[in-house]
mmCIF file with all atom_site columns, C-alpha atoms and ligand atoms in Angstrom:
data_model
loop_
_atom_site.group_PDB
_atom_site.id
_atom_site.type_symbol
_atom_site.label_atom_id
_atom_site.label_alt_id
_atom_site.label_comp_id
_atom_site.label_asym_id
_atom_site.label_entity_id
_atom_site.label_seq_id
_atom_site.pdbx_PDB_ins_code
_atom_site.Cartn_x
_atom_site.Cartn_y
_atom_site.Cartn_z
_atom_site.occupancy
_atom_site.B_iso_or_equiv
_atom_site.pdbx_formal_charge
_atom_site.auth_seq_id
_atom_site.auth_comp_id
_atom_site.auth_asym_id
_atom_site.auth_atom_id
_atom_site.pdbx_PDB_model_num
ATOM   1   C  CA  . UNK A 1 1   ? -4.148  -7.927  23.930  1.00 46.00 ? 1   UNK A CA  1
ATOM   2   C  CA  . UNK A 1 2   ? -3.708  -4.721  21.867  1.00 48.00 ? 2   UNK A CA  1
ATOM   3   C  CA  . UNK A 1 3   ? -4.882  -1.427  23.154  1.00 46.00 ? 3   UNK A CA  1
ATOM   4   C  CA  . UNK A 1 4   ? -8.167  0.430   22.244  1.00 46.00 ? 4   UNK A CA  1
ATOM   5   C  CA  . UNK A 1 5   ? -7.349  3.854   22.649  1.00 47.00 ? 5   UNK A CA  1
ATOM   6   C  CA  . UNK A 1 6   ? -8.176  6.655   20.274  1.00 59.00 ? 6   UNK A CA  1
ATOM   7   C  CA  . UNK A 1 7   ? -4.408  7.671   20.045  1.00 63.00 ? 7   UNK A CA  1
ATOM   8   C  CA  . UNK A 1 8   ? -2.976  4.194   19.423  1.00 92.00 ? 8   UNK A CA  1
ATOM   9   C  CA  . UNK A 1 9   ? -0.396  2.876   16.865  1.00 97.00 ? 9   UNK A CA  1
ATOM   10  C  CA  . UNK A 1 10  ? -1.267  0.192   13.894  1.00 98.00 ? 10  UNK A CA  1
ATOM   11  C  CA  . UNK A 1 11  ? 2.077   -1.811  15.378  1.00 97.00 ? 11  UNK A CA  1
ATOM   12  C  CA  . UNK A 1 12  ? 0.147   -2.783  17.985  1.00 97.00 ? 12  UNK A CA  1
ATOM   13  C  CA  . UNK A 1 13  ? -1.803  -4.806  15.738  1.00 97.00 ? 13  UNK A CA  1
ATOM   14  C  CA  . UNK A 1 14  ? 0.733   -6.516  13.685  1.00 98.00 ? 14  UNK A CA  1
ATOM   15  C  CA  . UNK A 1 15  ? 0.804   -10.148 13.168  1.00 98.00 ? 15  UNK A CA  1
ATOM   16  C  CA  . UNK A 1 16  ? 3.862   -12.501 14.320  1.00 97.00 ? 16  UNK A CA  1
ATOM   17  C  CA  . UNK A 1 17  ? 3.898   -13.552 10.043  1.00 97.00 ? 17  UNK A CA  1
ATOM   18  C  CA  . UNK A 1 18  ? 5.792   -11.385 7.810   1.00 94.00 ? 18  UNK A CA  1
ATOM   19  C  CA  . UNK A 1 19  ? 3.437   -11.439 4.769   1.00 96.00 ? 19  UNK A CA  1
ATOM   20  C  CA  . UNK A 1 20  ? 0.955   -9.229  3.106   1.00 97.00 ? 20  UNK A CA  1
ATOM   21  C  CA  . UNK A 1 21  ? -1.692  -11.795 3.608   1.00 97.00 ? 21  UNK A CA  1
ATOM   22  C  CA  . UNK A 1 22  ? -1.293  -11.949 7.201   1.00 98.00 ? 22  UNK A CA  1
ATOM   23  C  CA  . UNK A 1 23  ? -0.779  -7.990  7.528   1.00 98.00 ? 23  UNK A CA  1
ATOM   24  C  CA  . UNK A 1 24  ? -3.796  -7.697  5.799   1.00 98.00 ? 24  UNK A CA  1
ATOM   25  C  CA  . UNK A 1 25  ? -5.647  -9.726  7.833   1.00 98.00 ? 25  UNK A CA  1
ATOM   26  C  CA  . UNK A 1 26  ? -4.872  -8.250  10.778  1.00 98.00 ? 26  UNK A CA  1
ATOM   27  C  CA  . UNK A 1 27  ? -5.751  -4.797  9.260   1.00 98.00 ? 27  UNK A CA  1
ATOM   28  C  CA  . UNK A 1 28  ? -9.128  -5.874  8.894   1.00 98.00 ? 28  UNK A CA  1
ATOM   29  C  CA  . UNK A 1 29  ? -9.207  -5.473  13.384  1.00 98.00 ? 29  UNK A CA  1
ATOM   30  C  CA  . UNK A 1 30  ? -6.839  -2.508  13.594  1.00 98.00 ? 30  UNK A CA  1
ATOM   31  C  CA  . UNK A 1 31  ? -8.540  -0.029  16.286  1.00 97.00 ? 31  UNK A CA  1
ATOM   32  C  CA  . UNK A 1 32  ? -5.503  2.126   16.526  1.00 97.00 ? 32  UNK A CA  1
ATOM   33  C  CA  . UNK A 1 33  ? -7.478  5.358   16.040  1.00 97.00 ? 33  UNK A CA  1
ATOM   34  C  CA  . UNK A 1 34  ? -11.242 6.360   15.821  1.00 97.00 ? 34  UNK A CA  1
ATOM   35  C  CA  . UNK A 1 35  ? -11.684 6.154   12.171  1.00 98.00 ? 35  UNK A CA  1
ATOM   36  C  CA  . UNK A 1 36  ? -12.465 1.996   12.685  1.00 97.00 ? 36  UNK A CA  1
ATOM   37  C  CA  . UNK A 1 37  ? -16.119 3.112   14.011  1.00 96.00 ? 37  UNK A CA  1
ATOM   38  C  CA  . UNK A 1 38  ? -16.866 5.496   11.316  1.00 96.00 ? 38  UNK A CA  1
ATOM   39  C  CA  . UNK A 1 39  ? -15.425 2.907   8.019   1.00 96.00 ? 39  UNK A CA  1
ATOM   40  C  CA  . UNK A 1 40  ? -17.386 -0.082  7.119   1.00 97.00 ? 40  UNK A CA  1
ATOM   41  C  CA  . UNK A 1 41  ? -14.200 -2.103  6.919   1.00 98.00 ? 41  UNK A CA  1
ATOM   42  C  CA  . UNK A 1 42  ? -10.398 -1.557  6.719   1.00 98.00 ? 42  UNK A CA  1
ATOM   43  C  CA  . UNK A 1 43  ? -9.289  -1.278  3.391   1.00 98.00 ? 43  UNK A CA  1
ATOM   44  C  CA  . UNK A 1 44  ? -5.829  -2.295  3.148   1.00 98.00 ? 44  UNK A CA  1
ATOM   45  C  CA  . UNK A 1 45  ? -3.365  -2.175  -0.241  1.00 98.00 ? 45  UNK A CA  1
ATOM   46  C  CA  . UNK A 1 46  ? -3.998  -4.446  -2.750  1.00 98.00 ? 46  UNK A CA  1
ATOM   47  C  CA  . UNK A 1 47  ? -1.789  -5.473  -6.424  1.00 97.00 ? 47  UNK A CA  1
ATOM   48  C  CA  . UNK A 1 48  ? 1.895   -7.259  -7.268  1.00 97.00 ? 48  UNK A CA  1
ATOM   49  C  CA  . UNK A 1 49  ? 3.438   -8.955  -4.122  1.00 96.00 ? 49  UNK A CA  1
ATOM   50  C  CA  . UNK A 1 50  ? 6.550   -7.444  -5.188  1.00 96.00 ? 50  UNK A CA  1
ATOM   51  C  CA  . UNK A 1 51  ? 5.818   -4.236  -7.577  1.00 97.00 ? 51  UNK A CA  1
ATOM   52  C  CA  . UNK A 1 52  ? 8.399   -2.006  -9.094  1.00 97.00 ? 52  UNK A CA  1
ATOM   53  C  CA  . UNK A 1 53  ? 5.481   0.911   -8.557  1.00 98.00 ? 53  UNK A CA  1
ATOM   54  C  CA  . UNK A 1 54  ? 3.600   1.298   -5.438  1.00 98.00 ? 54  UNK A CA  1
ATOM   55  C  CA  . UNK A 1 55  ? 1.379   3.809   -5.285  1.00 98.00 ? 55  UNK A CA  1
ATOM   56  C  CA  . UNK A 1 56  ? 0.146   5.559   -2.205  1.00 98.00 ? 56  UNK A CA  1
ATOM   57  C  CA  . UNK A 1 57  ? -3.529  7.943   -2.153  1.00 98.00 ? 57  UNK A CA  1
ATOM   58  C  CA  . UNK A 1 58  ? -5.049  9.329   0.901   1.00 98.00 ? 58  UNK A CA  1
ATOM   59  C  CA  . UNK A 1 59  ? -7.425  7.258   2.359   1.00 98.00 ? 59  UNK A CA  1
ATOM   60  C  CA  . UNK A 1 60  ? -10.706 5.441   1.036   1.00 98.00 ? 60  UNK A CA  1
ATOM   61  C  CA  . UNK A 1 61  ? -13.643 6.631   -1.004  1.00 96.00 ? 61  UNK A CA  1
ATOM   62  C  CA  . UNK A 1 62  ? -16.511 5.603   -0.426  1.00 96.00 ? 62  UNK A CA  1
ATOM   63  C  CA  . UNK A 1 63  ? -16.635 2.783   -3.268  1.00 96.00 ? 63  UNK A CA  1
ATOM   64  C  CA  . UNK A 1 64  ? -13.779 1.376   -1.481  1.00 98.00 ? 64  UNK A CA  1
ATOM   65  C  CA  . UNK A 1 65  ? -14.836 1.317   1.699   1.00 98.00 ? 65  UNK A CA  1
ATOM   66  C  CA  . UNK A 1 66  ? -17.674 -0.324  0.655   1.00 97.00 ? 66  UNK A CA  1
ATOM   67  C  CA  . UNK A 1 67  ? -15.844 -2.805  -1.182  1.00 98.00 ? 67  UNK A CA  1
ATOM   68  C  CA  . UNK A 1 68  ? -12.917 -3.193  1.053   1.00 98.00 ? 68  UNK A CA  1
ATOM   69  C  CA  . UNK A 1 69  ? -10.718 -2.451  -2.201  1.00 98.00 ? 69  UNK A CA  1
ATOM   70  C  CA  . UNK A 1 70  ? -8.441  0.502   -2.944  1.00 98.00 ? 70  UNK A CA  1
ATOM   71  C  CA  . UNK A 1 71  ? -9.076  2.781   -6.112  1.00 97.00 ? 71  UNK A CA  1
ATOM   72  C  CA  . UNK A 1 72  ? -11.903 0.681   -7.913  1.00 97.00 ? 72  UNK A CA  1
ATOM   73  C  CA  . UNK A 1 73  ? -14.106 3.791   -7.383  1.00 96.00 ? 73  UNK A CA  1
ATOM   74  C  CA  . UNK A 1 74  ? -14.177 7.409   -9.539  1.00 96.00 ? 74  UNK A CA  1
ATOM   75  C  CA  . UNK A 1 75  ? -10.671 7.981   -8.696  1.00 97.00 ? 75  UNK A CA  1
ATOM   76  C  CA  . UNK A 1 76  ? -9.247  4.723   -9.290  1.00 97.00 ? 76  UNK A CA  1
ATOM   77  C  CA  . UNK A 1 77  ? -11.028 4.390   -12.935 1.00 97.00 ? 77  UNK A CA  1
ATOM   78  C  CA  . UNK A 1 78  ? -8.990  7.234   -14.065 1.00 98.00 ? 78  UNK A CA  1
ATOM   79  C  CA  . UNK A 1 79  ? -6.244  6.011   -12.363 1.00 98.00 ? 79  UNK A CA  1
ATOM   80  C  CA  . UNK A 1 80  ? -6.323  3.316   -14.427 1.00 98.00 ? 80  UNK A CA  1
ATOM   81  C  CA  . UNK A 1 81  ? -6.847  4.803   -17.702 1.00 97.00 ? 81  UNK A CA  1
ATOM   82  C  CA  . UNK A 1 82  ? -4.056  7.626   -17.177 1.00 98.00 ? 82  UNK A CA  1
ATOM   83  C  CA  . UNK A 1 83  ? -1.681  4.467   -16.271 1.00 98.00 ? 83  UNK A CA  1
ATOM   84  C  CA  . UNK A 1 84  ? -2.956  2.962   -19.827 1.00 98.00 ? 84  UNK A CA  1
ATOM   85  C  CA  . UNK A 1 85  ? -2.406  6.073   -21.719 1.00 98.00 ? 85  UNK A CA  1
ATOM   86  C  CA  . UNK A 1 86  ? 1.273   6.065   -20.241 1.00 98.00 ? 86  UNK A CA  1
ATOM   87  C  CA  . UNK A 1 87  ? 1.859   2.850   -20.938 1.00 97.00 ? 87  UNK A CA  1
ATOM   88  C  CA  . UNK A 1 88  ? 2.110   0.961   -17.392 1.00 97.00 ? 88  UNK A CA  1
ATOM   89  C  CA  . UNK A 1 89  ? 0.808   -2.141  -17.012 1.00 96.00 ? 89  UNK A CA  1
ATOM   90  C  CA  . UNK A 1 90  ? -2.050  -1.941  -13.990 1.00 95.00 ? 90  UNK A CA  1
ATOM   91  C  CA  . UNK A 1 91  ? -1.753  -4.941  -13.189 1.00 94.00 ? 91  UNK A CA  1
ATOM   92  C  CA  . UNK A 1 92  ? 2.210   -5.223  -12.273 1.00 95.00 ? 92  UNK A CA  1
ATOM   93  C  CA  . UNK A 1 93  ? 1.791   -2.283  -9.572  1.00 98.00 ? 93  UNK A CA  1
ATOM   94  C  CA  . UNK A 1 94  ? 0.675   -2.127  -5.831  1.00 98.00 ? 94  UNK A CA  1
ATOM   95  C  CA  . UNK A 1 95  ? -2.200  0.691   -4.915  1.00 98.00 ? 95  UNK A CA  1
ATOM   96  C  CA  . UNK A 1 96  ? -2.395  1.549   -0.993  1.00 98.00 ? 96  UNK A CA  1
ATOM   97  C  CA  . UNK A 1 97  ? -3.487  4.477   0.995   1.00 98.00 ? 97  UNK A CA  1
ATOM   98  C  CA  . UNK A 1 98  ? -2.064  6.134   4.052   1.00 98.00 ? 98  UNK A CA  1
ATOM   99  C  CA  . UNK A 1 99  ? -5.372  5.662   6.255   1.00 98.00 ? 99  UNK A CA  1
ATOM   100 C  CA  . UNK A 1 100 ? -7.035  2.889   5.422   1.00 98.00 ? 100 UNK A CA  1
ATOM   101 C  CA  . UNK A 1 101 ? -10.287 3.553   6.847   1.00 98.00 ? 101 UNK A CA  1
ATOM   102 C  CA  . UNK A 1 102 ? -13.071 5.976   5.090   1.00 98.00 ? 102 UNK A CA  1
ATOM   103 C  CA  . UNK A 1 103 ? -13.010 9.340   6.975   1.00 98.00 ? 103 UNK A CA  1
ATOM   104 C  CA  . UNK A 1 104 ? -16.425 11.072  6.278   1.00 96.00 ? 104 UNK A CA  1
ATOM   105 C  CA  . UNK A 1 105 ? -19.027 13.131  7.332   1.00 96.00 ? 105 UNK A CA  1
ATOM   106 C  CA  . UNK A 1 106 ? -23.365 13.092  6.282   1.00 94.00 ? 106 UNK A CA  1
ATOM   107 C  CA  . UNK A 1 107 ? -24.493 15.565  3.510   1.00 94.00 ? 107 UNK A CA  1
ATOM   108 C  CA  . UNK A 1 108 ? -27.738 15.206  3.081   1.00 94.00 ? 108 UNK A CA  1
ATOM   109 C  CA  . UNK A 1 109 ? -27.715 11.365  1.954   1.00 91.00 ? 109 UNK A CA  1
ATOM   110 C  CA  . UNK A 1 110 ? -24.284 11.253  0.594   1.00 94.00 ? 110 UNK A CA  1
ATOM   111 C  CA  . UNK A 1 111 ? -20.814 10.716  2.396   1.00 95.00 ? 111 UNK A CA  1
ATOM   112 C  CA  . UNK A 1 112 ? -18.340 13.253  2.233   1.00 94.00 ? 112 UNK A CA  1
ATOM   113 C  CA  . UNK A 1 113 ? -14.843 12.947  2.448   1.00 94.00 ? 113 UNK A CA  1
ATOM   114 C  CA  . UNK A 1 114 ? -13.265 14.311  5.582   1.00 96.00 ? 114 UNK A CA  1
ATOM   115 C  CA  . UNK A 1 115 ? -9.138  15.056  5.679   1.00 96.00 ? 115 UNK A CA  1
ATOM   116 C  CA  . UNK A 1 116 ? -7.576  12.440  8.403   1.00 97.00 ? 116 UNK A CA  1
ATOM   117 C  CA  . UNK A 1 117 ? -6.038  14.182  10.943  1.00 97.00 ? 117 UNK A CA  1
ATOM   118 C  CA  . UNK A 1 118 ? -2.318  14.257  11.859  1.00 96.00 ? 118 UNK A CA  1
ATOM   119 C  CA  . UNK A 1 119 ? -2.697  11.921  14.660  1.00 96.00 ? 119 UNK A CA  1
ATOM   120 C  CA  . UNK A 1 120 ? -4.904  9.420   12.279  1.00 97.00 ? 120 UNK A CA  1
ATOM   121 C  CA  . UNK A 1 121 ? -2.211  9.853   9.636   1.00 97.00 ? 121 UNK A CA  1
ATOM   122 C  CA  . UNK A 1 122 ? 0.600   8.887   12.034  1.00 97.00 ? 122 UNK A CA  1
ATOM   123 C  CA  . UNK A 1 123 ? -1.545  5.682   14.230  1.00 98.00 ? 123 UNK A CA  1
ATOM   124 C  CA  . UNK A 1 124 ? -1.868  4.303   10.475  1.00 98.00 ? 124 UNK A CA  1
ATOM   125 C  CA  . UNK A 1 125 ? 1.573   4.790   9.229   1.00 98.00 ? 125 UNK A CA  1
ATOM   126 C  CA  . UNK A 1 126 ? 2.661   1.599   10.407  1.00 98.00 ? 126 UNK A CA  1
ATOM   127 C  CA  . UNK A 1 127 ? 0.648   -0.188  7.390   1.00 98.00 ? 127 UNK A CA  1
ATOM   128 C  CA  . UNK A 1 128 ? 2.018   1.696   4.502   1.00 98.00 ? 128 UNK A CA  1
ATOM   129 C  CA  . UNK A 1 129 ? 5.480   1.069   6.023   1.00 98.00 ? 129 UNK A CA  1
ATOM   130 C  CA  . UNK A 1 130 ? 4.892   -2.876  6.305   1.00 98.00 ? 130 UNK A CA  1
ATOM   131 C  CA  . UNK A 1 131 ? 3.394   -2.961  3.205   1.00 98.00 ? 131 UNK A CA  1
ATOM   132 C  CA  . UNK A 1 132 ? 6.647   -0.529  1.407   1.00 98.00 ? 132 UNK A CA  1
ATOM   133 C  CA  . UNK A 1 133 ? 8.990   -2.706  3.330   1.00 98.00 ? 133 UNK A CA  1
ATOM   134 C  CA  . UNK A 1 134 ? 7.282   -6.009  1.702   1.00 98.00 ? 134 UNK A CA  1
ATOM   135 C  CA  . UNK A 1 135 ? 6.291   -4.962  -1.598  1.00 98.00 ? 135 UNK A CA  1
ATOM   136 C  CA  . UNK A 1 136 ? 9.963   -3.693  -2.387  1.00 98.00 ? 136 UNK A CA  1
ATOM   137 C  CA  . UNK A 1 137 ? 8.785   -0.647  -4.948  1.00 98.00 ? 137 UNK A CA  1
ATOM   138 C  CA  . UNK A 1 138 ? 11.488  0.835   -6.688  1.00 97.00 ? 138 UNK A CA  1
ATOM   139 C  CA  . UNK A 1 139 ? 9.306   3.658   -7.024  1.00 98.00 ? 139 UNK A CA  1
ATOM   140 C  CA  . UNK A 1 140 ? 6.671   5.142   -4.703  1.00 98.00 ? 140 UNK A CA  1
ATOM   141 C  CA  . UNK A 1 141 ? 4.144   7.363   -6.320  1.00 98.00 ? 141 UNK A CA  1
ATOM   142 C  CA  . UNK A 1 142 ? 2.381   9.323   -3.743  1.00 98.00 ? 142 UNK A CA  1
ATOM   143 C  CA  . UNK A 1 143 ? -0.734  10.926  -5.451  1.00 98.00 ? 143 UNK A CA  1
ATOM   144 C  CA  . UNK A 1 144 ? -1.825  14.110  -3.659  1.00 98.00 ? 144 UNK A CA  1
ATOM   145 C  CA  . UNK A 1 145 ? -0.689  16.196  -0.665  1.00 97.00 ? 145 UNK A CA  1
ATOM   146 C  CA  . UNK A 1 146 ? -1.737  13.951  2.291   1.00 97.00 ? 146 UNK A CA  1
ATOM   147 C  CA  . UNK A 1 147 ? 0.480   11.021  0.994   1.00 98.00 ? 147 UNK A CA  1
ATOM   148 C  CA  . UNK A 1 148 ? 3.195   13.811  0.129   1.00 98.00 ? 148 UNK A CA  1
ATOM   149 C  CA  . UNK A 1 149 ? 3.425   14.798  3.211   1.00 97.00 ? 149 UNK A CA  1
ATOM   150 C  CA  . UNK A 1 150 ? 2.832   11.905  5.244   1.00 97.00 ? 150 UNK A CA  1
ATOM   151 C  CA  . UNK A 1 151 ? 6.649   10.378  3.119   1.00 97.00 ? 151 UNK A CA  1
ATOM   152 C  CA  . UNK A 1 152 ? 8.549   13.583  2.769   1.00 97.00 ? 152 UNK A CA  1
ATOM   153 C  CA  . UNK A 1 153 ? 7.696   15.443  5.459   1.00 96.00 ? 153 UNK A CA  1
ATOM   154 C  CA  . UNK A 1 154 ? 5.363   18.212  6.222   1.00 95.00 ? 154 UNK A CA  1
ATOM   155 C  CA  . UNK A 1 155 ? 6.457   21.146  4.158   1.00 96.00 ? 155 UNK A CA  1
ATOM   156 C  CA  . UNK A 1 156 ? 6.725   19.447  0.330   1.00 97.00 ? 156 UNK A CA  1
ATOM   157 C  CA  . UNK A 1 157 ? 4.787   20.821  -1.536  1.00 97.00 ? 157 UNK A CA  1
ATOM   158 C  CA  . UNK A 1 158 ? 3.333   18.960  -4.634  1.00 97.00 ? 158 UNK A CA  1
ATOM   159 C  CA  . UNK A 1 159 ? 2.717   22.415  -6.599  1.00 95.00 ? 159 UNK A CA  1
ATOM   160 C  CA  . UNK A 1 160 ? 6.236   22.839  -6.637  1.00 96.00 ? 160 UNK A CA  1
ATOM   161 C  CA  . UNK A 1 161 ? 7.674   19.353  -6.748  1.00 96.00 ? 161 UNK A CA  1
ATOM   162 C  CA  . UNK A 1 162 ? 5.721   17.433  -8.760  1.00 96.00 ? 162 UNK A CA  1
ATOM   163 C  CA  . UNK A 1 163 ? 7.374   15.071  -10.562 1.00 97.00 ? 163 UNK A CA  1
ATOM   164 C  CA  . UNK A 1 164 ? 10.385  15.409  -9.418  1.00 97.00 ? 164 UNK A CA  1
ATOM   165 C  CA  . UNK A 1 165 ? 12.597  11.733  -8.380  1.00 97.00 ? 165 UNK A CA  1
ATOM   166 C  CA  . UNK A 1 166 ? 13.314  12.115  -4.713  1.00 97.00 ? 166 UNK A CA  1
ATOM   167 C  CA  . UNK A 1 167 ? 15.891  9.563   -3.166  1.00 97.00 ? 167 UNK A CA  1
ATOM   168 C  CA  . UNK A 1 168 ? 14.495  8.380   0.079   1.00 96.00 ? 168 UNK A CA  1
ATOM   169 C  CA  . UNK A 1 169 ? 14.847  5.542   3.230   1.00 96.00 ? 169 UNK A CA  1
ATOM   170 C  CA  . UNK A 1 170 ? 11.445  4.210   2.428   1.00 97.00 ? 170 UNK A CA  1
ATOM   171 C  CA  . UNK A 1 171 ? 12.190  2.905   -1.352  1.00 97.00 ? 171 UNK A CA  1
ATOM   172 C  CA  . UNK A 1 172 ? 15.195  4.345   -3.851  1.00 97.00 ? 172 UNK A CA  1
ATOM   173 C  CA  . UNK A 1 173 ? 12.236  6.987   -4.973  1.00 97.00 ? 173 UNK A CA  1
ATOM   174 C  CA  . UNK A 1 174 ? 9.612   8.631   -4.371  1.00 98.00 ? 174 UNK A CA  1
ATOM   175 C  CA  . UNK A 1 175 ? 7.734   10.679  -6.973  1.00 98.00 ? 175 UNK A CA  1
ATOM   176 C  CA  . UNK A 1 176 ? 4.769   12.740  -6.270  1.00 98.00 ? 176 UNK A CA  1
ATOM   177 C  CA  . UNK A 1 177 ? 1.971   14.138  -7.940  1.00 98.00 ? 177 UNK A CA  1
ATOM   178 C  CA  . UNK A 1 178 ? -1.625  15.044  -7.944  1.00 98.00 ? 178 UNK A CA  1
ATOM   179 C  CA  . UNK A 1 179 ? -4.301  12.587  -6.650  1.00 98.00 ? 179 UNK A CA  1
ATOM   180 C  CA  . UNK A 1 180 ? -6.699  11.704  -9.699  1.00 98.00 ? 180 UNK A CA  1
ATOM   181 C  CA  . UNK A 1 181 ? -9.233  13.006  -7.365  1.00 97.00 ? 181 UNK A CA  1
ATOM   182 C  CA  . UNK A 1 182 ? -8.429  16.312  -8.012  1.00 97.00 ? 182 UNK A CA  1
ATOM   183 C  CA  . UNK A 1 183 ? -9.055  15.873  -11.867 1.00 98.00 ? 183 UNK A CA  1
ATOM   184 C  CA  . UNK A 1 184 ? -12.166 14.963  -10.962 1.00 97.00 ? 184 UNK A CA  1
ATOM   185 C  CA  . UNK A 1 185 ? -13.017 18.153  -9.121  1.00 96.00 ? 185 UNK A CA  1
ATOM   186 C  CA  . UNK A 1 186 ? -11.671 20.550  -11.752 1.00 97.00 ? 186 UNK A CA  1
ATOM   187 C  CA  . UNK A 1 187 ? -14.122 23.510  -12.122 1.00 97.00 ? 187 UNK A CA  1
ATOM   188 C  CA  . UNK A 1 188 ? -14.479 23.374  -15.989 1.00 98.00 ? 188 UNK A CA  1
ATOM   189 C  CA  . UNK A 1 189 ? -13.788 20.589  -18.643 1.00 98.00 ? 189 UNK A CA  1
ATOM   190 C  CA  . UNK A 1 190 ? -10.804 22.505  -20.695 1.00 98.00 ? 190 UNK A CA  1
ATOM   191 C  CA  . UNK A 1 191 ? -8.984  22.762  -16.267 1.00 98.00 ? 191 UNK A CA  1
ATOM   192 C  CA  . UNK A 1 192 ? -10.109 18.719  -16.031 1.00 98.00 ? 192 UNK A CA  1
ATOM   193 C  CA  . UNK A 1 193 ? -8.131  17.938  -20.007 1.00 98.00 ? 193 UNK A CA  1
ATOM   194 C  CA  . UNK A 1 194 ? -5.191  19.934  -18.901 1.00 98.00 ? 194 UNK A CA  1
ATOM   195 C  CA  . UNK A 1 195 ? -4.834  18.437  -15.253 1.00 97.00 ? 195 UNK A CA  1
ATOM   196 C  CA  . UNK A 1 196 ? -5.506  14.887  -16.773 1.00 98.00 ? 196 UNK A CA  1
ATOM   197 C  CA  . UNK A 1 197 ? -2.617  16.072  -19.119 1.00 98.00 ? 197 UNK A CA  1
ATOM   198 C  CA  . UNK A 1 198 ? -0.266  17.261  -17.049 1.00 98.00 ? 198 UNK A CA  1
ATOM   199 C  CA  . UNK A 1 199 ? -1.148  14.007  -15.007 1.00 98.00 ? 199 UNK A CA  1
ATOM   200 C  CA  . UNK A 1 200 ? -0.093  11.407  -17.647 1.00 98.00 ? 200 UNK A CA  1
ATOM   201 C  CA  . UNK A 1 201 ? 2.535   13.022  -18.434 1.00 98.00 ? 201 UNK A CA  1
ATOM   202 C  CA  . UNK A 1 202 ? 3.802   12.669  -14.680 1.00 98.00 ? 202 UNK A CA  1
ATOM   203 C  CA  . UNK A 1 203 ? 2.981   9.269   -15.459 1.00 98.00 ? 203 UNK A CA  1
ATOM   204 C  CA  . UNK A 1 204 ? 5.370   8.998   -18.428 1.00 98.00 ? 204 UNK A CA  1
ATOM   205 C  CA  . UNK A 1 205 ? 8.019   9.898   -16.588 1.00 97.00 ? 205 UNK A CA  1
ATOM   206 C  CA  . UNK A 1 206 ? 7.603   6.769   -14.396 1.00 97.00 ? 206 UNK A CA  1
ATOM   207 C  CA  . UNK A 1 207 ? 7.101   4.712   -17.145 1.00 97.00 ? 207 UNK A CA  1
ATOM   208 C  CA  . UNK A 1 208 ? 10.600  5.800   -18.433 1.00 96.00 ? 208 UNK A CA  1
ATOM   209 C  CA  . UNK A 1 209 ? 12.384  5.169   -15.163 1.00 94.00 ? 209 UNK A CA  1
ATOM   210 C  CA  . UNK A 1 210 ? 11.127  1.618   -14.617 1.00 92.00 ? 210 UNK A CA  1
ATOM   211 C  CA  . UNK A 1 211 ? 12.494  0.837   -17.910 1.00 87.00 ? 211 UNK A CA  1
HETATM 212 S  S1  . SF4 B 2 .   ? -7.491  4.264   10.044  1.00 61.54 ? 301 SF4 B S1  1
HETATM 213 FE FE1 . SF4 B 2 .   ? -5.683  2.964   10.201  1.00 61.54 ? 301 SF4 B FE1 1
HETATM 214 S  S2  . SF4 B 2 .   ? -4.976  3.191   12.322  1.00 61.54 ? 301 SF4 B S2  1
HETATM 215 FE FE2 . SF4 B 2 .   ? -7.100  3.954   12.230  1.00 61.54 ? 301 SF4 B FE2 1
HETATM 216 S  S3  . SF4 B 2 .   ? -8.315  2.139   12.787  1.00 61.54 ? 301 SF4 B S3  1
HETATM 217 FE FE3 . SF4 B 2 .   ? -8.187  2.200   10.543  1.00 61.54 ? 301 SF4 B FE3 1
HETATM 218 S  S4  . SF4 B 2 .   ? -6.469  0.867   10.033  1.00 61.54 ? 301 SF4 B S4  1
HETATM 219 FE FE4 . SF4 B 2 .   ? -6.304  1.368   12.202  1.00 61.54 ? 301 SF4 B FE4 1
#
């Protein structure tokens, strides 16, 4: 039987069957860290079987975790318009988070999102690596800091290296850039054009390389 300890790993909950199906099912118990108490559900990746794009975000919003599906909320919507606008075809790629469970915290009646902490970020890994390993992307888009980090190690910095085609062990790139989230928080509407801008044109580049 697998452990239930607050600093576990998700390998500990990996099925026998080497398929998404079967590693998401067994997602849906993972109890490797706390965050399983706070989430309604465990929301694992979802898209292509095999993708030439997989793209990782932080965690859950709360339209996903109330779903149980990865960017269909805010986020995800202009996700999926910026991929439009930059010509790649939604439905050929492979969305995931590195925590799959919602991390929040009450305000007033909403939910607000809470940063996962390092030792969250690590007991999860295991399911973003099982899913990388089947999904064979020949690009990994990690949108925002959290996924950043959690691929290329603690001090990128997706300011600086945005963009940029990184060779790496976990797929032959990995490009990073802002998490559509972020868009959505810009303080003023001429910020929010820009970012959005500067976002599908990230985008672009993709497009170009999986050509
Ligand atoms: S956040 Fe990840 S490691 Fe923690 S319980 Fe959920 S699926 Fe398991």
């Amino acid at each position: 039987m697998p452990r239930k300890t607050s600093t576990s790993s998700a390998k500990e909950f990996f099925p026998e069957k080497n398929s998404l199906k079967a590693f998401r099912q067994a997602a849906a118990g993972c109890k490797a860290c706390d965050l399983w108490k706070l989430g309604t559900q465990t929301v694992f990746g979802d898209g292509a079987r095999r993708a030439d794009v997989l793209f990782v975000g932080e965690q859950p919003g709360n339209e996903e975790d109330l779903t149980g599906t990865p960017f269909v909320g805010p986020a995800g919507r202009l996700l999926n318009e910026a991929l439009e606008e930059a010509g790649i075809d939604r439905s050929q790629t492979y969305v995931t988070n590195v925590v799959k469970h919602f991390k929040w915290e009450p305000r007033g009646k909403r939910r607000i999102h809470k940063k996962p902490n390092a030792g969250e970020i690590s007991a999860c890994l295991p399911w973003l690596e099982a899913e990388i390993a089947m999904v064979k992307p020949k690009v990994i888009v990690a949108l925002g800091a959290t996924a950043a980090q959690a691929l290329l190690g603690p001090t990128f910095r997706v300011t600086k290296q945005r963009g940029q085609f990184i060779e790496s062990t976990f797929a032959p790139y990995i490009m990073a850039t802002i998490h559509p989230s972020a868009i959505l928080r810009a303080p003023d509407d001429e910020t929010r054009r820009l970012e959005h801008r500067r976002f599908v044109d990230d985008l672009k580049k993709l497009a170009r390389v999986l050509k």
